[in-house]
Structures are given as C-alpha cells and as structure tokens.
JSON list of N, CA and C in Angstrom, two decimals:
[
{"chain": "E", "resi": 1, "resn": "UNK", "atom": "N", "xyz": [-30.98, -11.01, -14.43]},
{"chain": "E", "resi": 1, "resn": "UNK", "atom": "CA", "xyz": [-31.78, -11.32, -15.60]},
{"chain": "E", "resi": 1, "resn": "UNK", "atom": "C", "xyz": [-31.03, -10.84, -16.85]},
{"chain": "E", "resi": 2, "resn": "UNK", "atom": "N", "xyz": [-31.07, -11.64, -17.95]},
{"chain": "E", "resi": 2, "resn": "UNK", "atom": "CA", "xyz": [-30.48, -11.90, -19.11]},
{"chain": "E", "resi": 2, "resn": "UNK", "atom": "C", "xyz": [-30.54, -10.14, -20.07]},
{"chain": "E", "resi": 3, "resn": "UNK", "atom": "N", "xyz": [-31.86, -10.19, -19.75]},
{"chain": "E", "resi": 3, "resn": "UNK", "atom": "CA", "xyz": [-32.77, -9.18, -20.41]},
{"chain": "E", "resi": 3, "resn": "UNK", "atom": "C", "xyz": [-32.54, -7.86, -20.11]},
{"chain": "E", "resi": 4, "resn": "UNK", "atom": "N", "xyz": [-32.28, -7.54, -18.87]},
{"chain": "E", "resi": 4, "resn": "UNK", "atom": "CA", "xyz": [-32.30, -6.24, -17.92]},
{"chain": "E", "resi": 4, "resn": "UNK", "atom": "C", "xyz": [-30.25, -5.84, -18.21]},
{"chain": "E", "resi": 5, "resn": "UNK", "atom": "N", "xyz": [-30.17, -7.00, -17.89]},
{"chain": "E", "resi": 5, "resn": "UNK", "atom": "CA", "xyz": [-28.39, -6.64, -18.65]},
{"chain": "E", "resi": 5, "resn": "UNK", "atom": "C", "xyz": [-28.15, -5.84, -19.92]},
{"chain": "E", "resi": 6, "resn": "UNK", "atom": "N", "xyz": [-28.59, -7.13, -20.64]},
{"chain": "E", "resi": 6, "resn": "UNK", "atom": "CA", "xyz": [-28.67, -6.14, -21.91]},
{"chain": "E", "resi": 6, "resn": "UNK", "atom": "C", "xyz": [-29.39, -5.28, -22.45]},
{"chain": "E", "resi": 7, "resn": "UNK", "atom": "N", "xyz": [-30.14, -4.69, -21.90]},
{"chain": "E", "resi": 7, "resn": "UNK", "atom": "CA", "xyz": [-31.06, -3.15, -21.59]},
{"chain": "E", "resi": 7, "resn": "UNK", "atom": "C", "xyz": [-30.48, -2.16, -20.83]},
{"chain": "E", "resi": 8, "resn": "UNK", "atom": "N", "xyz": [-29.50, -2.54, -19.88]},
{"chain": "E", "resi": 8, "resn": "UNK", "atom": "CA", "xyz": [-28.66, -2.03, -19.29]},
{"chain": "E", "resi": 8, "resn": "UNK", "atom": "C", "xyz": [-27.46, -1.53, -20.42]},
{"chain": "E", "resi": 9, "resn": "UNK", "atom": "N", "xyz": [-27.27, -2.28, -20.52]},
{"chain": "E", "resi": 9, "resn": "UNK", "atom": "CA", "xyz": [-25.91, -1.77, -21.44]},
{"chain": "E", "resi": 9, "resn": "UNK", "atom": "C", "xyz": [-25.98, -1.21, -22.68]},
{"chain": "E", "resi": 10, "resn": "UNK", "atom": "N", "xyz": [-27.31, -1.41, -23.23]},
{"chain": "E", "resi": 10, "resn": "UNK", "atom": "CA", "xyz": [-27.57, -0.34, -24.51]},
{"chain": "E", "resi": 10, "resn": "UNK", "atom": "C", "xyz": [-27.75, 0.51, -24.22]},
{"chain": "E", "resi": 11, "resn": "UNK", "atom": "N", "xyz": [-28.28, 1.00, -22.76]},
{"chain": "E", "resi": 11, "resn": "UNK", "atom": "CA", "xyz": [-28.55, 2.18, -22.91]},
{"chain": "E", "resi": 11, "resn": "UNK", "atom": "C", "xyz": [-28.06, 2.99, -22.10]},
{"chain": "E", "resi": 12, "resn": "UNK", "atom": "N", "xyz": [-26.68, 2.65, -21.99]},
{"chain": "E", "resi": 12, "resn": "UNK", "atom": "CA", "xyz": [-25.32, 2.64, -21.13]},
{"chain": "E", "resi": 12, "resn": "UNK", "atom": "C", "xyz": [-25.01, 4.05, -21.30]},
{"chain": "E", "resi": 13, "resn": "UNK", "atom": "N", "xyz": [-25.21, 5.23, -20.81]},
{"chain": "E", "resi": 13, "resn": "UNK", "atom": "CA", "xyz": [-24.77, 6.57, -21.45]},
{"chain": "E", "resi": 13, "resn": "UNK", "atom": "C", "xyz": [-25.16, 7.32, -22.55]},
{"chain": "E", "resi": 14, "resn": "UNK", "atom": "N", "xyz": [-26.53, 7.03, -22.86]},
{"chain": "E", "resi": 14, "resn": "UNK", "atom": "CA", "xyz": [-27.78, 7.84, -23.80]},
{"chain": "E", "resi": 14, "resn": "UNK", "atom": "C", "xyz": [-28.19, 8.55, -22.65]},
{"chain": "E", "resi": 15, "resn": "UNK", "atom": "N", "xyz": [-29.37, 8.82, -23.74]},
{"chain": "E", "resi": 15, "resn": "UNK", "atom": "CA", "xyz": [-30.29, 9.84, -23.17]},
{"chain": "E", "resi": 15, "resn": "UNK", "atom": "C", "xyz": [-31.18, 9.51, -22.06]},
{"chain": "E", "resi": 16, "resn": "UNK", "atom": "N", "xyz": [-31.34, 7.86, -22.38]},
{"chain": "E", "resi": 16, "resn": "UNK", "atom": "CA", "xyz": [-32.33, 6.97, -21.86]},
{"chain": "E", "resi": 16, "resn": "UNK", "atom": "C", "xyz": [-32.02, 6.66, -20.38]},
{"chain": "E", "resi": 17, "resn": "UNK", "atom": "N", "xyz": [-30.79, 7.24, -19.82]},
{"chain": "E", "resi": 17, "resn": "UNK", "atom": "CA", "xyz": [-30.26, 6.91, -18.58]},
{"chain": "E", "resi": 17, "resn": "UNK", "atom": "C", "xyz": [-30.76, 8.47, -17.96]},
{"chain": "E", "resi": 18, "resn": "UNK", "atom": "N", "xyz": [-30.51, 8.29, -16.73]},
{"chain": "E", "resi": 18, "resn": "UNK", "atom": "CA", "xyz": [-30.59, 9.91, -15.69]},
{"chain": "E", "resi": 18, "resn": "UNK", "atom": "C", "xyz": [-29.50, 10.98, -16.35]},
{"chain": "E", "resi": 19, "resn": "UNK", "atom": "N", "xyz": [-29.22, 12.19, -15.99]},
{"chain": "E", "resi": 19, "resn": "UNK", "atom": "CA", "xyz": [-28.46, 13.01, -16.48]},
{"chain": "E", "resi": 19, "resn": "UNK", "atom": "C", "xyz": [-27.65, 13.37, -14.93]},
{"chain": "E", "resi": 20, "resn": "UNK", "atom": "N", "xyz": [-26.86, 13.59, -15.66]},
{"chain": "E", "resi": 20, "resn": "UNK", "atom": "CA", "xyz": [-26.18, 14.84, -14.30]},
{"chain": "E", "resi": 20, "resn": "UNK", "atom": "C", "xyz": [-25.89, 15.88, -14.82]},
{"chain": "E", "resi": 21, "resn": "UNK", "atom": "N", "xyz": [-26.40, 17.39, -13.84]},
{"chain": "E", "resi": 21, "resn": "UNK", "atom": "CA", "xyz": [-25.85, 18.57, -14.51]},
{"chain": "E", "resi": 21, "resn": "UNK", "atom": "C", "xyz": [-24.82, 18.86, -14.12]},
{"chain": "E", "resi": 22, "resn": "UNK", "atom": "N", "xyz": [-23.83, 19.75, -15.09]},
{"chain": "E", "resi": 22, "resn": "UNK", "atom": "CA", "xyz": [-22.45, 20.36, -14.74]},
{"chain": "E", "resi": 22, "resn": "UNK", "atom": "C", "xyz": [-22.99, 21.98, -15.42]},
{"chain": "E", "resi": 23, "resn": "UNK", "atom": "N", "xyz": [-22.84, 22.96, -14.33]},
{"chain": "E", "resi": 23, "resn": "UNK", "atom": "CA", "xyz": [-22.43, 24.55, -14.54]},
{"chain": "E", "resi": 23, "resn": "UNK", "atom": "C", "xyz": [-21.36, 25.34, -14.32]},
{"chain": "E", "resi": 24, "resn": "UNK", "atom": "N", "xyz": [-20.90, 25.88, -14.98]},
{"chain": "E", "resi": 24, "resn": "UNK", "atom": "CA", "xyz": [-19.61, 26.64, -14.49]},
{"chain": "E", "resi": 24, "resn": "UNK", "atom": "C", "xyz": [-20.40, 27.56, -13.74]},
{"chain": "E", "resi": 25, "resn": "UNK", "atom": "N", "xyz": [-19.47, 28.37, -12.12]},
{"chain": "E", "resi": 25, "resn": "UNK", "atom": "CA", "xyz": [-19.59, 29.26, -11.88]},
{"chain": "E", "resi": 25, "resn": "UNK", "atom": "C", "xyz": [-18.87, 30.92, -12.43]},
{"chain": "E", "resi": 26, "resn": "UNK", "atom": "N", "xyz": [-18.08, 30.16, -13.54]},
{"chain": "E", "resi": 26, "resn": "UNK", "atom": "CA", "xyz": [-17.56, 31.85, -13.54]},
{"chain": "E", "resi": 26, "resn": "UNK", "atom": "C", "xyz": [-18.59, 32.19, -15.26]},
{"chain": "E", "resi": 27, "resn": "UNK", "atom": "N", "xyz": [-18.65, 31.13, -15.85]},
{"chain": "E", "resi": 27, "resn": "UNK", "atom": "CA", "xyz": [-19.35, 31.41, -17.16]},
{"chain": "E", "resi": 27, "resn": "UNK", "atom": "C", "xyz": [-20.71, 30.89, -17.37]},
{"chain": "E", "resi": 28, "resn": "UNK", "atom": "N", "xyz": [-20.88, 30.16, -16.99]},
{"chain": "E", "resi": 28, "resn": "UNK", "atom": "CA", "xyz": [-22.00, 29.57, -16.58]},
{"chain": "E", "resi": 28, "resn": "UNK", "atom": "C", "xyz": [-23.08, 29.12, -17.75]},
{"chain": "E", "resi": 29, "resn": "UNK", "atom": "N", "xyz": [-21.53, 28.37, -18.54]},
{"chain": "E", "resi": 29, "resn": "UNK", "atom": "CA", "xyz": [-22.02, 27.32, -19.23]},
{"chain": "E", "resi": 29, "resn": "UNK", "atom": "C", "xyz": [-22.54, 26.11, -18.41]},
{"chain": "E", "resi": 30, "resn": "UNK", "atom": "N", "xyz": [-23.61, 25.62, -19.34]},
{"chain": "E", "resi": 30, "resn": "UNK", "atom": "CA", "xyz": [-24.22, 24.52, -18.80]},
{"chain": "E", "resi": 30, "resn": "UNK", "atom": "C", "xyz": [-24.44, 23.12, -19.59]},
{"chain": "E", "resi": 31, "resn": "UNK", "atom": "N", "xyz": [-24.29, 21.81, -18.86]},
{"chain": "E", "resi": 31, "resn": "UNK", "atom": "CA", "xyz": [-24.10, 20.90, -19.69]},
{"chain": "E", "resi": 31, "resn": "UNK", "atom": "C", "xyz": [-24.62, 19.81, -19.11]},
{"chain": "E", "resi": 32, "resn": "UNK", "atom": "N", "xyz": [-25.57, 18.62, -19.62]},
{"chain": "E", "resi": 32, "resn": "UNK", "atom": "CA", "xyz": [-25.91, 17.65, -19.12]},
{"chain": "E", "resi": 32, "resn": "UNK", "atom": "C", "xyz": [-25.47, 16.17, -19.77]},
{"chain": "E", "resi": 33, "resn": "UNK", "atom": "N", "xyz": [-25.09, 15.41, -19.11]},
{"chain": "E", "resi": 33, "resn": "UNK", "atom": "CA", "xyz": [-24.40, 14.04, -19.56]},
{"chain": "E", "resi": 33, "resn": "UNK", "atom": "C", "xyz": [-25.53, 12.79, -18.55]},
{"chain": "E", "resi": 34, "resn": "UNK", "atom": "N", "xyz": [-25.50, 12.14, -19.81]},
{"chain": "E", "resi": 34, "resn": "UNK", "atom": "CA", "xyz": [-26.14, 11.09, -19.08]},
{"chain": "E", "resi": 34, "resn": "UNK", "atom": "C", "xyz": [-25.49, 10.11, -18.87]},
{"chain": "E", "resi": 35, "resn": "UNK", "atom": "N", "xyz": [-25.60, 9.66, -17.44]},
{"chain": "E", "resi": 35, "resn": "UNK", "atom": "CA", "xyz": [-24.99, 8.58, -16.53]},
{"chain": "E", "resi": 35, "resn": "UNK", "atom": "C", "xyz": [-24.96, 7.14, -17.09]},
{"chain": "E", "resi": 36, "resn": "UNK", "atom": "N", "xyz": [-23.80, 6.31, -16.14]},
{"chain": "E", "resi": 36, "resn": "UNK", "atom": "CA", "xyz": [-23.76, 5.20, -16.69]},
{"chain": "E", "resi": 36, "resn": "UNK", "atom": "C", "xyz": [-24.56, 4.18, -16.24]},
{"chain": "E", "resi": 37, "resn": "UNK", "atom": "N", "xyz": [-24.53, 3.06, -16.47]},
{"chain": "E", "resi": 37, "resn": "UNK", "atom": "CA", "xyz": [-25.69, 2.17, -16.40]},
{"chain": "E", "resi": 37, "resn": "UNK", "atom": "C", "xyz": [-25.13, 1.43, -14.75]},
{"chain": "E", "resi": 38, "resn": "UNK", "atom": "N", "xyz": [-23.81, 1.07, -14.99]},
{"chain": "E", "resi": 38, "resn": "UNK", "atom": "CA", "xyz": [-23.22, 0.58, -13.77]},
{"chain": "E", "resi": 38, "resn": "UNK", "atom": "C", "xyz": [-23.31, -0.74, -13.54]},
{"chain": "E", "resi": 39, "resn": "UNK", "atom": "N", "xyz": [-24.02, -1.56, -14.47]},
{"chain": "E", "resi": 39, "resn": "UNK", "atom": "CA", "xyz": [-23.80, -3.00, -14.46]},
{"chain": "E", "resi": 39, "resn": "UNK", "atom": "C", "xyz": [-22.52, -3.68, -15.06]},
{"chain": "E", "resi": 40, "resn": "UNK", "atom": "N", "xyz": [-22.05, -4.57, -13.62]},
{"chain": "E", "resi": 40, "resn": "UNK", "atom": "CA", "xyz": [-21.12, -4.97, -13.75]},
{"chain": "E", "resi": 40, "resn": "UNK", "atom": "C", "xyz": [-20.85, -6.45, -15.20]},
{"chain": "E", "resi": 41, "resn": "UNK", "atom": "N", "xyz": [-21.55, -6.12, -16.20]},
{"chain": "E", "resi": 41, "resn": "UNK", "atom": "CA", "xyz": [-21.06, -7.02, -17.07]},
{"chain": "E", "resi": 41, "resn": "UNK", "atom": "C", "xyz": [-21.24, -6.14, -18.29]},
{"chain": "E", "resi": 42, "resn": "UNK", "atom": "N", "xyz": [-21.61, -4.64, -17.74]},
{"chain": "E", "resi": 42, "resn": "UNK", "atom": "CA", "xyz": [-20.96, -3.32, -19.00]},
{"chain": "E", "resi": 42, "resn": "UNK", "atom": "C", "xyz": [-19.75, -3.39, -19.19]},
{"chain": "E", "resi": 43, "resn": "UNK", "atom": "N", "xyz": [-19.09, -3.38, -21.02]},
{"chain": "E", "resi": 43, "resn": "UNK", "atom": "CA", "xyz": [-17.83, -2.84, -20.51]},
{"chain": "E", "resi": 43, "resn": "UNK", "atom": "C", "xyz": [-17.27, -1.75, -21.02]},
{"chain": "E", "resi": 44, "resn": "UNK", "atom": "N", "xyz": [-18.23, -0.80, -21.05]},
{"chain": "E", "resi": 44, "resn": "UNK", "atom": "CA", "xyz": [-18.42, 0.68, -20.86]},
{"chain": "E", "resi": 44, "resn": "UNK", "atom": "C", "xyz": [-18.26, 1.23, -19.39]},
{"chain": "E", "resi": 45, "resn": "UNK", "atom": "N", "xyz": [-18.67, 0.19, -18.25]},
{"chain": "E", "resi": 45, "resn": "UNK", "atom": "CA", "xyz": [-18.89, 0.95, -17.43]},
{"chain": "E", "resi": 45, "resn": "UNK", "atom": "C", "xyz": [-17.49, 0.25, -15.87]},
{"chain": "E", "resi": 46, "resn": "UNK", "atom": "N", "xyz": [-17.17, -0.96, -16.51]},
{"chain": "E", "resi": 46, "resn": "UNK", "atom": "CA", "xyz": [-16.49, -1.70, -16.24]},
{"chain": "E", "resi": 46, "resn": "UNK", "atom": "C", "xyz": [-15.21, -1.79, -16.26]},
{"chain": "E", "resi": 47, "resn": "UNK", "atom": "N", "xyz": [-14.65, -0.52, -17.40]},
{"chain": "E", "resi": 47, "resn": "UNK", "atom": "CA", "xyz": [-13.83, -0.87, -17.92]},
{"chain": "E", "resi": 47, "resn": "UNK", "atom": "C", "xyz": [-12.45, 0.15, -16.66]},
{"chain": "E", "resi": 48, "resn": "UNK", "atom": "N", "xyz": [-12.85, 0.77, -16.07]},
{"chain": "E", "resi": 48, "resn": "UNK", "atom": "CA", "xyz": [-11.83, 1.48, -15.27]},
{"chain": "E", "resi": 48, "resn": "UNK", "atom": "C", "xyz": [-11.64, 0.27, -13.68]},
{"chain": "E", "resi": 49, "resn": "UNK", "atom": "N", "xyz": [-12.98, -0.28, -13.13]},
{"chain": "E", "resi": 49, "resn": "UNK", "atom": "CA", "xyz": [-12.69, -1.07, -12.63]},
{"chain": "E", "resi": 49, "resn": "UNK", "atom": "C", "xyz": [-11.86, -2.51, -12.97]},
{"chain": "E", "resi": 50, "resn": "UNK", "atom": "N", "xyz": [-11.83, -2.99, -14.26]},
{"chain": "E", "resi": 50, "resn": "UNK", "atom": "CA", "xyz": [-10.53, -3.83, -14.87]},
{"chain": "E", "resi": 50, "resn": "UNK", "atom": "C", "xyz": [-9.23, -3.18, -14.68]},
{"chain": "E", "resi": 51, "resn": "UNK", "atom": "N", "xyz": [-9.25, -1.96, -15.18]},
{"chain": "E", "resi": 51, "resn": "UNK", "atom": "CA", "xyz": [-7.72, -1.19, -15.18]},
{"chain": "E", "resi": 51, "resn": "UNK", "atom": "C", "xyz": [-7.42, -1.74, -13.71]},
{"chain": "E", "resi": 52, "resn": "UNK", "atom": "N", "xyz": [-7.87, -1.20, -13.03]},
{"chain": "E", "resi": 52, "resn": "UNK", "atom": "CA", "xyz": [-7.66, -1.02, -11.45]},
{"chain": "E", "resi": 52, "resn": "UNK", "atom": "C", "xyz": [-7.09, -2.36, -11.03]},
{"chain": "E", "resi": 53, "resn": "UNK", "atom": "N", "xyz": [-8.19, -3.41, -11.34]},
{"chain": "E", "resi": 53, "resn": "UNK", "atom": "CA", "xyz": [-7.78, -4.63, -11.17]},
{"chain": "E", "resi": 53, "resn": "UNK", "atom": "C", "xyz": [-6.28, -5.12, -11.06]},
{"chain": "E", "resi": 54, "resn": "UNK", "atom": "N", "xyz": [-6.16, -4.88, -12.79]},
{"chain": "E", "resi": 54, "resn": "UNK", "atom": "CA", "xyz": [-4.69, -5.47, -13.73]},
{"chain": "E", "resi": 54, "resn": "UNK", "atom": "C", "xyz": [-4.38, -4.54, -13.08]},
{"chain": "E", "resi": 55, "resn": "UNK", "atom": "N", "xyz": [-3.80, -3.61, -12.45]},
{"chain": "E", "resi": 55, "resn": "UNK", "atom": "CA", "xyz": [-2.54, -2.85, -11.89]},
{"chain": "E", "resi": 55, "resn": "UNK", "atom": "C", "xyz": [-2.21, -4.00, -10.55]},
{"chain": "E", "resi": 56, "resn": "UNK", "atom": "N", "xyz": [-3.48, -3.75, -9.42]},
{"chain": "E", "resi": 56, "resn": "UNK", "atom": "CA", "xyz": [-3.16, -4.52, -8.59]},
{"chain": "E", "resi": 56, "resn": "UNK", "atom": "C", "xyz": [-2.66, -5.35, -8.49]},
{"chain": "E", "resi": 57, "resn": "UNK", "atom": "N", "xyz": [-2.68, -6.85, -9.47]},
{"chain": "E", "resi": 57, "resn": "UNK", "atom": "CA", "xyz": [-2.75, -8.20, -9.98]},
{"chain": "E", "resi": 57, "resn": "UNK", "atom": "C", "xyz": [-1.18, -7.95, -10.37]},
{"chain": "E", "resi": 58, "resn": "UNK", "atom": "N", "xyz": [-0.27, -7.11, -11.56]},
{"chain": "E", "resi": 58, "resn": "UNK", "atom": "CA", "xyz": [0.65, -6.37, -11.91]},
{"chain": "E", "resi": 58, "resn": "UNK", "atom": "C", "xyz": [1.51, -6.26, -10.23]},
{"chain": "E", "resi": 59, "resn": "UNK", "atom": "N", "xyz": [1.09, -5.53, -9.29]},
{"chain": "E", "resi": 59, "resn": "UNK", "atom": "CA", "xyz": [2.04, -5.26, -8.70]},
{"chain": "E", "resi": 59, "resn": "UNK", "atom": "C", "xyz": [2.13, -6.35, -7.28]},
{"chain": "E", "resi": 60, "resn": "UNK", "atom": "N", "xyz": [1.30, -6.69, -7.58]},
{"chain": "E", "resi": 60, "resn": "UNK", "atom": "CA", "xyz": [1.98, -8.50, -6.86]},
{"chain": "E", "resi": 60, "resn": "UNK", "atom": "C", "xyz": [3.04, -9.42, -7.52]},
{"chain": "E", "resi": 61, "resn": "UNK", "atom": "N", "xyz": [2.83, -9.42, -8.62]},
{"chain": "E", "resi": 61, "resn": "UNK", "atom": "CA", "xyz": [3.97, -10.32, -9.49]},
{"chain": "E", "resi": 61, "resn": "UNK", "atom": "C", "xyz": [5.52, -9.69, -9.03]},
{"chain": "E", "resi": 62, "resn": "UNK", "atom": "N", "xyz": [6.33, -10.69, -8.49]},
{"chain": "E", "resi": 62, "resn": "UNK", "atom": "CA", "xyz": [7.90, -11.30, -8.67]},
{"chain": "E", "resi": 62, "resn": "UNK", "atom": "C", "xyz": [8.12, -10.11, -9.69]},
{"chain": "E", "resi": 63, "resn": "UNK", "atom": "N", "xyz": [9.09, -9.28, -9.70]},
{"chain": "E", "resi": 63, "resn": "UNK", "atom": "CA", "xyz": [10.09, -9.23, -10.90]},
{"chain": "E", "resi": 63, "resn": "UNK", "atom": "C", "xyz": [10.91, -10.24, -11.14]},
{"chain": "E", "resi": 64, "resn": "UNK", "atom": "N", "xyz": [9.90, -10.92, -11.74]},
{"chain": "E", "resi": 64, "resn": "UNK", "atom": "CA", "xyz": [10.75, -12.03, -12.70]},
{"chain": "E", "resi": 64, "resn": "UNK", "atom": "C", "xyz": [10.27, -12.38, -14.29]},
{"chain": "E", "resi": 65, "resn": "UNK", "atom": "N", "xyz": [10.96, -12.98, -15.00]},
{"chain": "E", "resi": 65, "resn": "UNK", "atom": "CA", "xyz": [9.83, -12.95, -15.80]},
{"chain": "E", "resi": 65, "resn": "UNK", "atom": "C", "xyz": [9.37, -14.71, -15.63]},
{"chain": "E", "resi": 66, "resn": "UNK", "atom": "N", "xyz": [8.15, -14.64, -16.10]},
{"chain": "E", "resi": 66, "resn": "UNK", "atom": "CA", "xyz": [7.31, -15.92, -16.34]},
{"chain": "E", "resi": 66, "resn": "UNK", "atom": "C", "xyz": [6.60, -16.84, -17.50]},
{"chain": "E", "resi": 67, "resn": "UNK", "atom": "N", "xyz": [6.74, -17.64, -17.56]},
{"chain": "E", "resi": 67, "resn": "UNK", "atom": "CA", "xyz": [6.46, -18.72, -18.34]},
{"chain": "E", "resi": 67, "resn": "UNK", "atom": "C", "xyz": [5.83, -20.07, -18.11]},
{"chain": "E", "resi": 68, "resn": "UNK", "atom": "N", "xyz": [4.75, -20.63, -18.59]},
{"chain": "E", "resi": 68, "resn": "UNK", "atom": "CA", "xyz": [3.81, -21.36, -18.33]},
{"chain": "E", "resi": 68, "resn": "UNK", "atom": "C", "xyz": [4.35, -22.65, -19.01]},
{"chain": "E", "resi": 69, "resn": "UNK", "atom": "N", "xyz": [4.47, -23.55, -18.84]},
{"chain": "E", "resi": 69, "resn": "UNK", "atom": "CA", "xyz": [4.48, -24.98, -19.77]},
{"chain": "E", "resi": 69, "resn": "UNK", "atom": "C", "xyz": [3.53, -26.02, -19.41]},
{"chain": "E", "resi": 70, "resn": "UNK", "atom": "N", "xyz": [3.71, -26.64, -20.73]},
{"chain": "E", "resi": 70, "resn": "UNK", "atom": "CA", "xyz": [2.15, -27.60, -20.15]},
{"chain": "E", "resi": 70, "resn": "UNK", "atom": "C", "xyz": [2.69, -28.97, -20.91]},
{"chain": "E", "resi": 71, "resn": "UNK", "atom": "N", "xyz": [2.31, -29.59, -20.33]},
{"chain": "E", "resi": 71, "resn": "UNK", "atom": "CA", "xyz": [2.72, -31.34, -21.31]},
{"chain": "E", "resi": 71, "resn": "UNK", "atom": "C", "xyz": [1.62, -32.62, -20.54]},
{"chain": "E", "resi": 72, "resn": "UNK", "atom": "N", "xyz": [2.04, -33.51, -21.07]},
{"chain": "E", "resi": 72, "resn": "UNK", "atom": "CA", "xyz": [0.53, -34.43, -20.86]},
{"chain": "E", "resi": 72, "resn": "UNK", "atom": "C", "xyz": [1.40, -35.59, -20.20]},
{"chain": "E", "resi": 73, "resn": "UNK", "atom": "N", "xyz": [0.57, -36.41, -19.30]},
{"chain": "E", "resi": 73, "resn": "UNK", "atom": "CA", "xyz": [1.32, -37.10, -18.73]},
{"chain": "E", "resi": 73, "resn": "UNK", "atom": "C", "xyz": [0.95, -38.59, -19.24]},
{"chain": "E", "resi": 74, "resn": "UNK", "atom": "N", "xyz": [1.67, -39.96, -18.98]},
{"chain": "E", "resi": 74, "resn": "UNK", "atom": "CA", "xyz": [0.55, -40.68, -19.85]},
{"chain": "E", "resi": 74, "resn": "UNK", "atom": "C", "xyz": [-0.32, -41.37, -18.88]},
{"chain": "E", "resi": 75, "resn": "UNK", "atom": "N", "xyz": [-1.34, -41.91, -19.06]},
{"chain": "E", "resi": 75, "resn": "UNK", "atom": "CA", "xyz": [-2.00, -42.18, -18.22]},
{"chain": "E", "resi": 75, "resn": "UNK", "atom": "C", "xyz": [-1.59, -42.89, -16.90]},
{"chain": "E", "resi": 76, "resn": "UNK", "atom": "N", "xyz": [-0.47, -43.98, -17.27]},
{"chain": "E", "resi": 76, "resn": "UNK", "atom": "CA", "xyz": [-0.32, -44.81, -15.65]},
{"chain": "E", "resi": 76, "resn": "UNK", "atom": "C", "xyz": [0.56, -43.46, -15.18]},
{"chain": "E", "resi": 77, "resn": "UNK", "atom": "N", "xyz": [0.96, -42.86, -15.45]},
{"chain": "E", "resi": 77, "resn": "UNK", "atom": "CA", "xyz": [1.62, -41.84, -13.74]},
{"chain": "E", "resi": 77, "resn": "UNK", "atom": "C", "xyz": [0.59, -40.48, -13.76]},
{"chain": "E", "resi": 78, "resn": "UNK", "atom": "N", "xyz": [-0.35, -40.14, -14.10]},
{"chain": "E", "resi": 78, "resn": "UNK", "atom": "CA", "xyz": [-1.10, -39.44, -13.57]},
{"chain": "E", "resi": 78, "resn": "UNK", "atom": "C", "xyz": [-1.83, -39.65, -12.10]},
{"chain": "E", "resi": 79, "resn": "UNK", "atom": "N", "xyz": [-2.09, -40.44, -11.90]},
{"chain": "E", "resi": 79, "resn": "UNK", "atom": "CA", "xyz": [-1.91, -40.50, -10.73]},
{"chain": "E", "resi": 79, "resn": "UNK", "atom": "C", "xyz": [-1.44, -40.41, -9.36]},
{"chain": "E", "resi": 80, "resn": "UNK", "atom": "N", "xyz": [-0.23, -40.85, -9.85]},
{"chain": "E", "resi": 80, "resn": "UNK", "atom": "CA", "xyz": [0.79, -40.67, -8.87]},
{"chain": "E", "resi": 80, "resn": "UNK", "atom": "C", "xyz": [1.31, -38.72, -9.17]},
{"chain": "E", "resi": 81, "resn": "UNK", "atom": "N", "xyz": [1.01, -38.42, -9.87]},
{"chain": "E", "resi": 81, "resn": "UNK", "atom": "CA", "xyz": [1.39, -37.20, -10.15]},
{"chain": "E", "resi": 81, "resn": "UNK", "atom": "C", "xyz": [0.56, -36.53, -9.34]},
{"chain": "E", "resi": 82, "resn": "UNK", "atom": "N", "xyz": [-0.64, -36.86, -9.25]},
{"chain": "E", "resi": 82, "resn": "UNK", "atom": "CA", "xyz": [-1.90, -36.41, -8.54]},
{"chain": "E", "resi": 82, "resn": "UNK", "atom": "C", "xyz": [-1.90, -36.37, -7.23]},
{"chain": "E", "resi": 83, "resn": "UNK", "atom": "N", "xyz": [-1.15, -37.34, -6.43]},
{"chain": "E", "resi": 83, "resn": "UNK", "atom": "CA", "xyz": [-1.03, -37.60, -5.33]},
{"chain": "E", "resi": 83, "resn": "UNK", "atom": "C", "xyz": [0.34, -37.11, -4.56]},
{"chain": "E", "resi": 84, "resn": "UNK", "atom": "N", "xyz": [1.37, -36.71, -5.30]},
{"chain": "E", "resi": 84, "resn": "UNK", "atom": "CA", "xyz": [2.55, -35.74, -4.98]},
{"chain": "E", "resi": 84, "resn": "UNK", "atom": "C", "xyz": [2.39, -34.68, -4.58]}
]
C-alpha cells in the first residue's frame, strides 16, 4: 500500500519508530535510538543493501573496460536483425 510506504519512510528513524537501548557496562552511559522502518523502497534504510548490491554486480564485470552503442536500424532489416 501506497500509503503505509510512505508512513513508513517518514517515520524512518524518529521517535515514532521502536527504540533500541544501548548501555555501557563500564560507564554506564545510556542511550536510545530509534529503529529503522525497513521498507524496502526506504532509501534510508535501503541504502547499505544497494552498496552491497553494486559491489557484487562490480565484481562480476570482465576487467575490461565497456561501452554501450546504440543506432537504429531502418525498418526493412529489422527484422531480419530480429531473427539473427
């Protein structure tokens, strides 16, 4: 739902989310942070699972380098282009 997304993601790491506590044991400072929302179309919350991604994606590629070209064909050999 459209709605719940973006309710999700505003309130992506406020107050308005759960907390988790952190205490030190030797000083025993104390500190609460509130959690992330975890929907995958946050990209607050998304954004380490992309990293992760692009590395993977990164270490499949050839050391080579690469280059895309594009050109138009005219209509009577598209076809046959299609069928090669």
């Amino acid at each position: 739902d459209m709605r719940r997304a973006i309710y999700a993601m505003l309130s992506c790491q406020t107050e308005q989310q759960r907390n988790t506590s952190w205490c030190c044991d030797h000083c025993h400072h104390f500190e609460q942070h509130p959690l992330s929302c975890g929907h995958r179309h946050c990209p607050q919350c998304q954004h380490q699972a992309t990293a992760q991604w692009l590395t993977r994606q990164q270490q499949k590629l050839l050391p080579t380098h690469y280059f895309m070209v594009t050109f138009t064909l005219p209509y009577e050999l598209r076809t046959l282009a299609a069928t090669q």
